[in-house]
Amino acid sequence: MNDLTYIQKRFVTYIETIMKSDKLSHSYLIEIGDISMDFPFILLFVKMILCPKNILEVEQFNCSSCNTCKLIDEGNFPDLEIVEAEGAQIKKRQLLSLKDEFQKKSLIGRRRVYIIKNAEKLNPSSANTILKFLEEPSDDIIAILLASNRYQVLDTILSRCQILSLYDASDIGIVDDVVVRLIKYIIHGDDLFVHYKEIYEEILVDKEKAKDIFICIEQVFIRFLSLSASSSGEKDEQFSFLESVNKNKILSYITIIEEELPKLVYNINYKLWLDSIYSRFVEVK
Ligand SMILES: [Zn+2]
């Protein structure tokens, strides 16, 4: 649990909450970054779903010791199927055999999960094979579709899935108070320096934390801009204070984060880096 990123921890907390209230959906589309980096985390999600230990009893879910969790880690759990594109596409044949497999009864008698990697490689014909399956699953089947970008996935698939994101923290319910606080400081500019000690000691304690939080802030800004540009009327109550901020200012903040964040991977002095990004925020007019 400790080596999870900020966004991953939020994801786990979110899943724990919905599982406790028994509101697990039947189909998820999860936006992930690098598949080799993020896939172990997706398996953690699968373990949360399939582990026979009651989620209510496992505080900060970390079971890797029961038989089910062990088999999942080894890739040998019979009620977990993983479909992967063969070349440029996911073939219809692959999905038909998946469907066949899942029409049989569960071997263990609990939930079953299938994962479709690269859901953007589902073409209309292969997608058609599983639409009904996604729509009317039997109670014990849960689909997890992975994609690097939701906008590359067919609408017919998207509309049948609950969409979550591993790099868009603003999708996962409410953003932490500290992030909201930091966004307010950024908007007021000088507050970044006024509250320097507090931010450094509580929020941006190190490079890793700073990276996660600035990615989150960037996503909040992007989401805010896209919501205010759409006519859906959907709004984030939590960020209603952004409405009084000039949109160009928000765009500038996004640009600064995108330009400054990559520098964190180099061996630079973290405090100097903070000073430099703060100064750039303060200069935004
Ligand atoms: Zn377990």
CSV table of C-alpha atoms and ligand atoms in Angstrom, one decimal:
chain,number,residue,atom,x,y,z
A,1,MET,CA,0.0,0.0,0.0
A,2,ASN,CA,2.8,2.3,0.8
A,3,ASP,CA,4.4,2.4,-2.6
A,4,LEU,CA,1.2,3.4,-4.3
A,5,THR,CA,1.0,6.9,-5.8
A,6,TYR,CA,-1.3,9.5,-4.5
A,7,ILE,CA,-3.9,8.9,-7.3
A,8,GLN,CA,-3.7,5.1,-6.8
A,9,LYS,CA,-4.3,5.5,-3.1
A,10,ARG,CA,-7.3,7.7,-3.8
A,11,PHE,CA,-8.5,5.0,-6.3
A,12,VAL,CA,-8.3,2.3,-3.6
A,13,THR,CA,-10.1,4.4,-1.1
A,14,TYR,CA,-12.8,5.1,-3.7
A,15,ILE,CA,-13.2,1.4,-4.5
A,16,GLU,CA,-13.3,0.5,-0.8
A,17,THR,CA,-16.1,3.0,-0.3
A,18,ILE,CA,-18.2,1.7,-3.1
A,19,MET,CA,-17.6,-1.9,-2.1
A,20,LYS,CA,-18.7,-1.2,1.4
A,21,SER,CA,-21.9,0.2,0.2
A,22,ASP,CA,-22.2,-2.7,-2.3
A,23,LYS,CA,-22.3,-0.5,-5.3
A,24,LEU,CA,-19.6,-2.1,-7.4
A,25,SER,CA,-20.4,-1.6,-11.1
A,26,HIS,CA,-20.4,-4.5,-13.6
A,27,SER,CA,-18.2,-2.8,-16.1
A,28,TYR,CA,-15.3,-0.4,-15.7
A,29,LEU,CA,-13.3,1.4,-18.2
A,30,ILE,CA,-10.1,2.5,-16.6
A,31,GLU,CA,-7.7,5.0,-18.1
A,32,ILE,CA,-4.2,4.0,-17.4
A,33,GLY,CA,-0.8,5.3,-18.3
A,34,ASP,CA,2.0,2.8,-19.0
A,35,ILE,CA,0.4,-0.7,-19.0
A,36,SER,CA,3.5,-2.4,-17.6
A,37,MET,CA,3.6,0.2,-14.7
A,38,ASP,CA,-0.1,0.3,-14.0
A,39,PHE,CA,-1.1,-3.3,-14.6
A,40,PRO,CA,0.1,-4.6,-11.1
A,41,PHE,CA,-2.1,-1.9,-9.7
A,42,ILE,CA,-5.1,-3.2,-11.8
A,43,LEU,CA,-4.4,-6.6,-10.3
A,44,LEU,CA,-4.7,-5.1,-6.8
A,45,PHE,CA,-8.1,-3.8,-7.9
A,46,VAL,CA,-9.0,-7.4,-9.1
A,47,LYS,CA,-7.8,-8.8,-5.7
A,48,MET,CA,-10.0,-6.3,-3.9
A,49,ILE,CA,-13.0,-7.7,-5.9
A,50,LEU,CA,-12.1,-11.3,-5.7
A,51,CYS,CA,-10.4,-11.8,-2.3
A,52,PRO,CA,-12.6,-13.9,-0.1
A,53,LYS,CA,-11.7,-11.8,3.0
A,54,ASN,CA,-14.4,-9.4,3.5
A,55,ILE,CA,-13.3,-5.9,2.4
A,56,LEU,CA,-14.9,-4.5,5.5
A,57,GLU,CA,-12.4,-6.5,7.6
A,58,VAL,CA,-9.3,-5.6,5.6
A,59,GLU,CA,-8.4,-2.1,6.6
A,60,GLN,CA,-6.3,-0.4,3.9
A,61,PHE,CA,-6.7,-3.4,1.6
A,62,ASN,CA,-3.4,-5.3,1.4
A,63,CYS,CA,-4.2,-9.0,1.3
A,64,SER,CA,-1.8,-10.9,-0.8
A,65,SER,CA,-1.7,-13.9,1.4
A,66,CYS,CA,-4.9,-15.8,0.8
A,67,ASN,CA,-5.0,-18.5,-1.9
A,68,THR,CA,-7.1,-16.4,-4.3
A,69,CYS,CA,-4.7,-13.4,-4.1
A,70,LYS,CA,-1.7,-15.7,-4.5
A,71,LEU,CA,-3.2,-17.3,-7.6
A,72,ILE,CA,-4.0,-13.9,-9.1
A,73,ASP,CA,-0.5,-12.7,-8.5
A,74,GLU,CA,0.8,-15.9,-10.2
A,75,GLY,CA,-1.6,-15.5,-13.1
A,76,ASN,CA,-3.2,-18.8,-12.4
A,77,PHE,CA,-6.6,-17.8,-11.0
A,78,PRO,CA,-9.2,-19.7,-13.0
A,79,ASP,CA,-12.0,-17.0,-12.6
A,80,LEU,CA,-9.9,-14.2,-14.0
A,81,GLU,CA,-9.5,-14.0,-17.8
A,82,ILE,CA,-7.3,-11.4,-19.6
A,83,VAL,CA,-7.8,-10.5,-23.2
A,84,GLU,CA,-5.0,-8.7,-25.0
A,85,ALA,CA,-4.9,-7.4,-28.6
A,86,GLU,CA,-3.3,-9.7,-31.1
A,87,GLY,CA,-1.5,-7.1,-33.2
A,88,ALA,CA,-3.4,-4.0,-34.0
A,89,GLN,CA,-6.8,-5.3,-33.0
A,90,ILE,CA,-8.8,-7.4,-30.5
A,91,LYS,CA,-10.3,-10.1,-32.7
A,92,LYS,CA,-13.9,-11.1,-32.6
A,93,ARG,CA,-12.8,-14.7,-32.1
A,94,GLN,CA,-11.0,-13.8,-28.8
A,95,LEU,CA,-14.2,-12.2,-27.4
A,96,LEU,CA,-16.4,-15.1,-28.5
A,97,SER,CA,-14.1,-17.5,-26.6
A,98,LEU,CA,-14.2,-15.2,-23.6
A,99,LYS,CA,-17.9,-15.2,-23.7
A,100,ASP,CA,-18.1,-19.0,-24.0
A,101,GLU,CA,-15.7,-19.3,-21.0
A,102,PHE,CA,-17.9,-17.0,-18.9
A,103,GLN,CA,-21.1,-18.7,-19.8
A,104,LYS,CA,-20.0,-21.6,-17.8
A,105,LYS,CA,-20.5,-21.5,-14.0
A,106,SER,CA,-17.8,-20.1,-11.8
A,107,LEU,CA,-15.4,-22.7,-10.6
A,108,ILE,CA,-15.0,-21.1,-7.2
A,109,GLY,CA,-18.6,-19.9,-6.9
A,110,ARG,CA,-17.8,-16.2,-6.3
A,111,ARG,CA,-17.3,-13.3,-8.6
A,112,ARG,CA,-15.5,-13.6,-11.8
A,113,VAL,CA,-13.5,-10.9,-13.6
A,114,TYR,CA,-12.4,-10.4,-17.1
A,115,ILE,CA,-9.9,-7.7,-18.2
A,116,ILE,CA,-9.6,-6.4,-21.7
A,117,LYS,CA,-6.3,-4.6,-22.2
A,118,ASN,CA,-6.1,-1.9,-24.9
A,119,ALA,CA,-9.9,-1.4,-25.2
A,120,GLU,CA,-9.1,1.2,-27.9
A,121,LYS,CA,-8.3,-1.8,-30.1
A,122,LEU,CA,-11.9,-3.0,-30.1
A,123,ASN,CA,-13.3,-2.4,-33.5
A,124,PRO,CA,-17.1,-2.1,-34.1
A,125,SER,CA,-17.4,-5.7,-35.1
A,126,SER,CA,-15.5,-7.1,-32.1
A,127,ALA,CA,-17.2,-4.6,-29.8
A,128,ASN,CA,-20.6,-5.8,-30.9
A,129,THR,CA,-19.8,-9.3,-29.6
A,130,ILE,CA,-19.5,-8.1,-26.1
A,131,LEU,CA,-22.0,-5.2,-26.0
A,132,LYS,CA,-24.9,-7.3,-24.7
A,133,PHE,CA,-22.5,-9.0,-22.4
A,134,LEU,CA,-21.4,-5.7,-20.9
A,135,GLU,CA,-25.0,-4.5,-20.7
A,136,GLU,CA,-26.6,-7.6,-19.1
A,137,PRO,CA,-23.9,-9.4,-17.2
A,138,SER,CA,-24.9,-12.1,-14.8
A,139,ASP,CA,-24.5,-10.8,-11.2
A,140,ASP,CA,-21.2,-12.3,-10.6
A,141,ILE,CA,-19.3,-11.0,-13.6
A,142,ILE,CA,-17.2,-7.9,-13.6
A,143,ALA,CA,-15.6,-6.4,-16.7
A,144,ILE,CA,-12.5,-4.2,-16.5
A,145,LEU,CA,-11.5,-2.5,-19.7
A,146,LEU,CA,-8.2,-0.7,-19.9
A,147,ALA,CA,-7.3,2.1,-22.3
A,148,SER,CA,-4.7,4.8,-22.4
A,149,ASN,CA,-7.3,7.3,-23.5
A,150,ARG,CA,-11.1,7.1,-23.1
A,151,TYR,CA,-11.6,9.2,-26.3
A,152,GLN,CA,-10.1,6.5,-28.4
A,153,VAL,CA,-12.7,4.0,-27.2
A,154,LEU,CA,-15.9,3.4,-29.1
A,155,ASP,CA,-18.9,5.3,-27.8
A,156,THR,CA,-20.9,2.1,-27.6
A,157,ILE,CA,-18.4,0.7,-25.2
A,158,LEU,CA,-18.0,3.9,-23.2
A,159,SER,CA,-21.6,4.3,-22.6
A,160,ARG,CA,-21.8,0.9,-21.0
A,161,CYS,CA,-19.0,1.4,-18.6
A,162,GLN,CA,-18.3,3.4,-15.5
A,163,ILE,CA,-15.2,5.4,-16.4
A,164,LEU,CA,-12.3,5.8,-13.9
A,165,SER,CA,-8.9,7.2,-14.5
A,166,LEU,CA,-5.6,6.4,-13.0
A,167,TYR,CA,-4.2,9.7,-14.0
A,168,ASP,CA,-7.1,12.0,-13.7
A,169,ALA,CA,-7.7,12.3,-9.9
A,170,SER,CA,-10.6,14.7,-10.4
A,171,ASP,CA,-12.7,11.8,-11.8
A,172,ILE,CA,-12.5,9.9,-8.6
A,173,GLY,CA,-15.0,11.8,-6.5
A,174,ILE,CA,-13.8,14.5,-4.2
A,175,VAL,CA,-10.3,15.9,-4.3
A,176,ASP,CA,-8.4,16.1,-1.0
A,177,ASP,CA,-8.7,19.3,1.1
A,178,VAL,CA,-5.0,19.9,0.9
A,179,VAL,CA,-5.2,20.0,-2.9
A,180,VAL,CA,-8.1,22.5,-2.8
A,181,ARG,CA,-6.1,24.6,-0.3
A,182,LEU,CA,-3.1,24.6,-2.6
A,183,ILE,CA,-5.2,25.6,-5.6
A,184,LYS,CA,-6.5,28.6,-3.6
A,185,TYR,CA,-3.0,29.6,-2.7
A,186,ILE,CA,-1.9,29.4,-6.4
A,187,ILE,CA,-4.8,31.6,-7.5
A,188,HIS,CA,-4.0,34.2,-4.8
A,189,GLY,CA,-0.3,34.1,-5.9
A,190,ASP,CA,1.5,35.6,-2.9
A,191,ASP,CA,-0.2,33.1,-0.6
A,192,LEU,CA,2.3,30.5,-1.9
A,193,PHE,CA,5.1,32.4,-0.2
A,194,VAL,CA,3.0,33.4,2.8
A,195,HIS,CA,2.2,29.8,3.5
A,196,TYR,CA,5.6,28.4,2.3
A,197,LYS,CA,6.4,26.5,5.5
A,198,GLU,CA,2.9,25.0,5.8
A,199,ILE,CA,2.9,23.9,2.2
A,200,TYR,CA,6.4,22.5,2.4
A,201,GLU,CA,5.8,20.6,5.6
A,202,GLU,CA,2.2,19.4,5.0
A,203,ILE,CA,1.5,19.2,1.3
A,204,LEU,CA,4.5,19.2,-1.0
A,205,VAL,CA,6.8,17.4,1.3
A,206,ASP,CA,9.0,15.8,-1.4
A,207,LYS,CA,9.4,15.5,-5.1
A,208,GLU,CA,7.1,12.4,-5.4
A,209,LYS,CA,4.3,14.1,-3.5
A,210,ALA,CA,4.7,17.3,-5.5
A,211,LYS,CA,4.5,15.4,-8.8
A,212,ASP,CA,1.3,13.6,-7.8
A,213,ILE,CA,-0.3,16.7,-6.4
A,214,PHE,CA,0.6,18.9,-9.4
A,215,ILE,CA,-0.7,16.2,-11.8
A,216,CYS,CA,-3.9,16.3,-9.8
A,217,ILE,CA,-4.1,20.1,-9.8
A,218,GLU,CA,-3.6,20.1,-13.5
A,219,GLN,CA,-6.4,17.7,-14.0
A,220,VAL,CA,-8.7,19.8,-11.8
A,221,PHE,CA,-8.0,22.8,-14.0
A,222,ILE,CA,-8.5,20.8,-17.2
A,223,ARG,CA,-11.7,19.4,-15.9
A,224,PHE,CA,-12.9,22.8,-14.8
A,225,LEU,CA,-12.2,24.3,-18.2
A,226,SER,CA,-13.9,21.4,-20.1
A,227,LEU,CA,-17.0,21.5,-17.8
A,228,SER,CA,-17.3,25.3,-18.2
A,229,ALA,CA,-17.0,24.9,-22.0
A,230,SER,CA,-19.6,22.2,-22.2
A,231,SER,CA,-23.3,22.8,-22.2
A,232,SER,CA,-24.1,19.9,-19.9
A,233,GLY,CA,-24.5,22.2,-16.9
A,234,GLU,CA,-22.4,19.7,-14.9
A,235,LYS,CA,-20.3,21.5,-12.3
A,236,ASP,CA,-17.9,20.7,-9.5
A,237,GLU,CA,-19.3,22.3,-6.4
A,238,GLN,CA,-15.9,21.8,-4.8
A,239,PHE,CA,-14.3,24.1,-7.3
A,240,SER,CA,-17.0,26.7,-7.7
A,241,PHE,CA,-14.5,29.3,-6.5
A,242,LEU,CA,-12.7,28.9,-9.8
A,243,GLU,CA,-15.6,30.5,-11.6
A,244,SER,CA,-14.4,34.0,-10.7
A,245,VAL,CA,-10.9,33.2,-12.1
A,246,ASN,CA,-10.0,34.3,-15.7
A,247,LYS,CA,-9.9,31.3,-17.9
A,248,ASN,CA,-6.7,32.4,-19.5
A,249,LYS,CA,-5.1,32.5,-16.1
A,250,ILE,CA,-6.1,28.9,-15.6
A,251,LEU,CA,-4.7,28.0,-19.0
A,252,SER,CA,-1.4,29.6,-17.9
A,253,TYR,CA,-1.3,27.6,-14.7
A,254,ILE,CA,-1.7,24.4,-16.8
A,255,THR,CA,1.1,25.5,-19.1
A,256,ILE,CA,3.4,26.2,-16.1
A,257,ILE,CA,2.7,22.8,-14.5
A,258,GLU,CA,3.3,21.0,-17.8
A,259,GLU,CA,6.6,22.8,-18.4
A,260,GLU,CA,7.9,22.6,-14.8
A,261,LEU,CA,6.9,19.0,-13.9
A,262,PRO,CA,9.2,17.2,-16.2
A,263,LYS,CA,12.2,19.0,-14.6
A,264,LEU,CA,11.5,17.1,-11.4
A,265,VAL,CA,12.8,13.9,-12.8
A,266,TYR,CA,16.2,15.4,-13.1
A,267,ASN,CA,18.4,15.7,-10.1
A,268,ILE,CA,17.6,19.3,-9.3
A,269,ASN,CA,17.3,20.9,-5.9
A,270,TYR,CA,13.7,20.5,-4.9
A,271,LYS,CA,13.4,23.7,-2.9
A,272,LEU,CA,14.9,25.7,-5.8
A,273,TRP,CA,12.4,24.0,-8.1
A,274,LEU,CA,9.5,25.0,-5.8
A,275,ASP,CA,10.7,28.6,-5.7
A,276,SER,CA,10.8,28.7,-9.5
A,277,ILE,CA,7.3,27.2,-10.0
A,278,TYR,CA,5.9,29.5,-7.3
A,279,SER,CA,7.5,32.6,-9.0
A,280,ARG,CA,5.9,31.6,-12.3
A,281,PHE,CA,2.5,31.2,-10.7
A,282,VAL,CA,2.8,34.6,-9.0
A,283,GLU,CA,3.6,36.2,-12.3
A,284,VAL,CA,0.4,35.0,-14.0
A,285,LYS,CA,-1.8,38.0,-14.6
B,1,ZN,ZN,-6.8,-12.3,-0.4
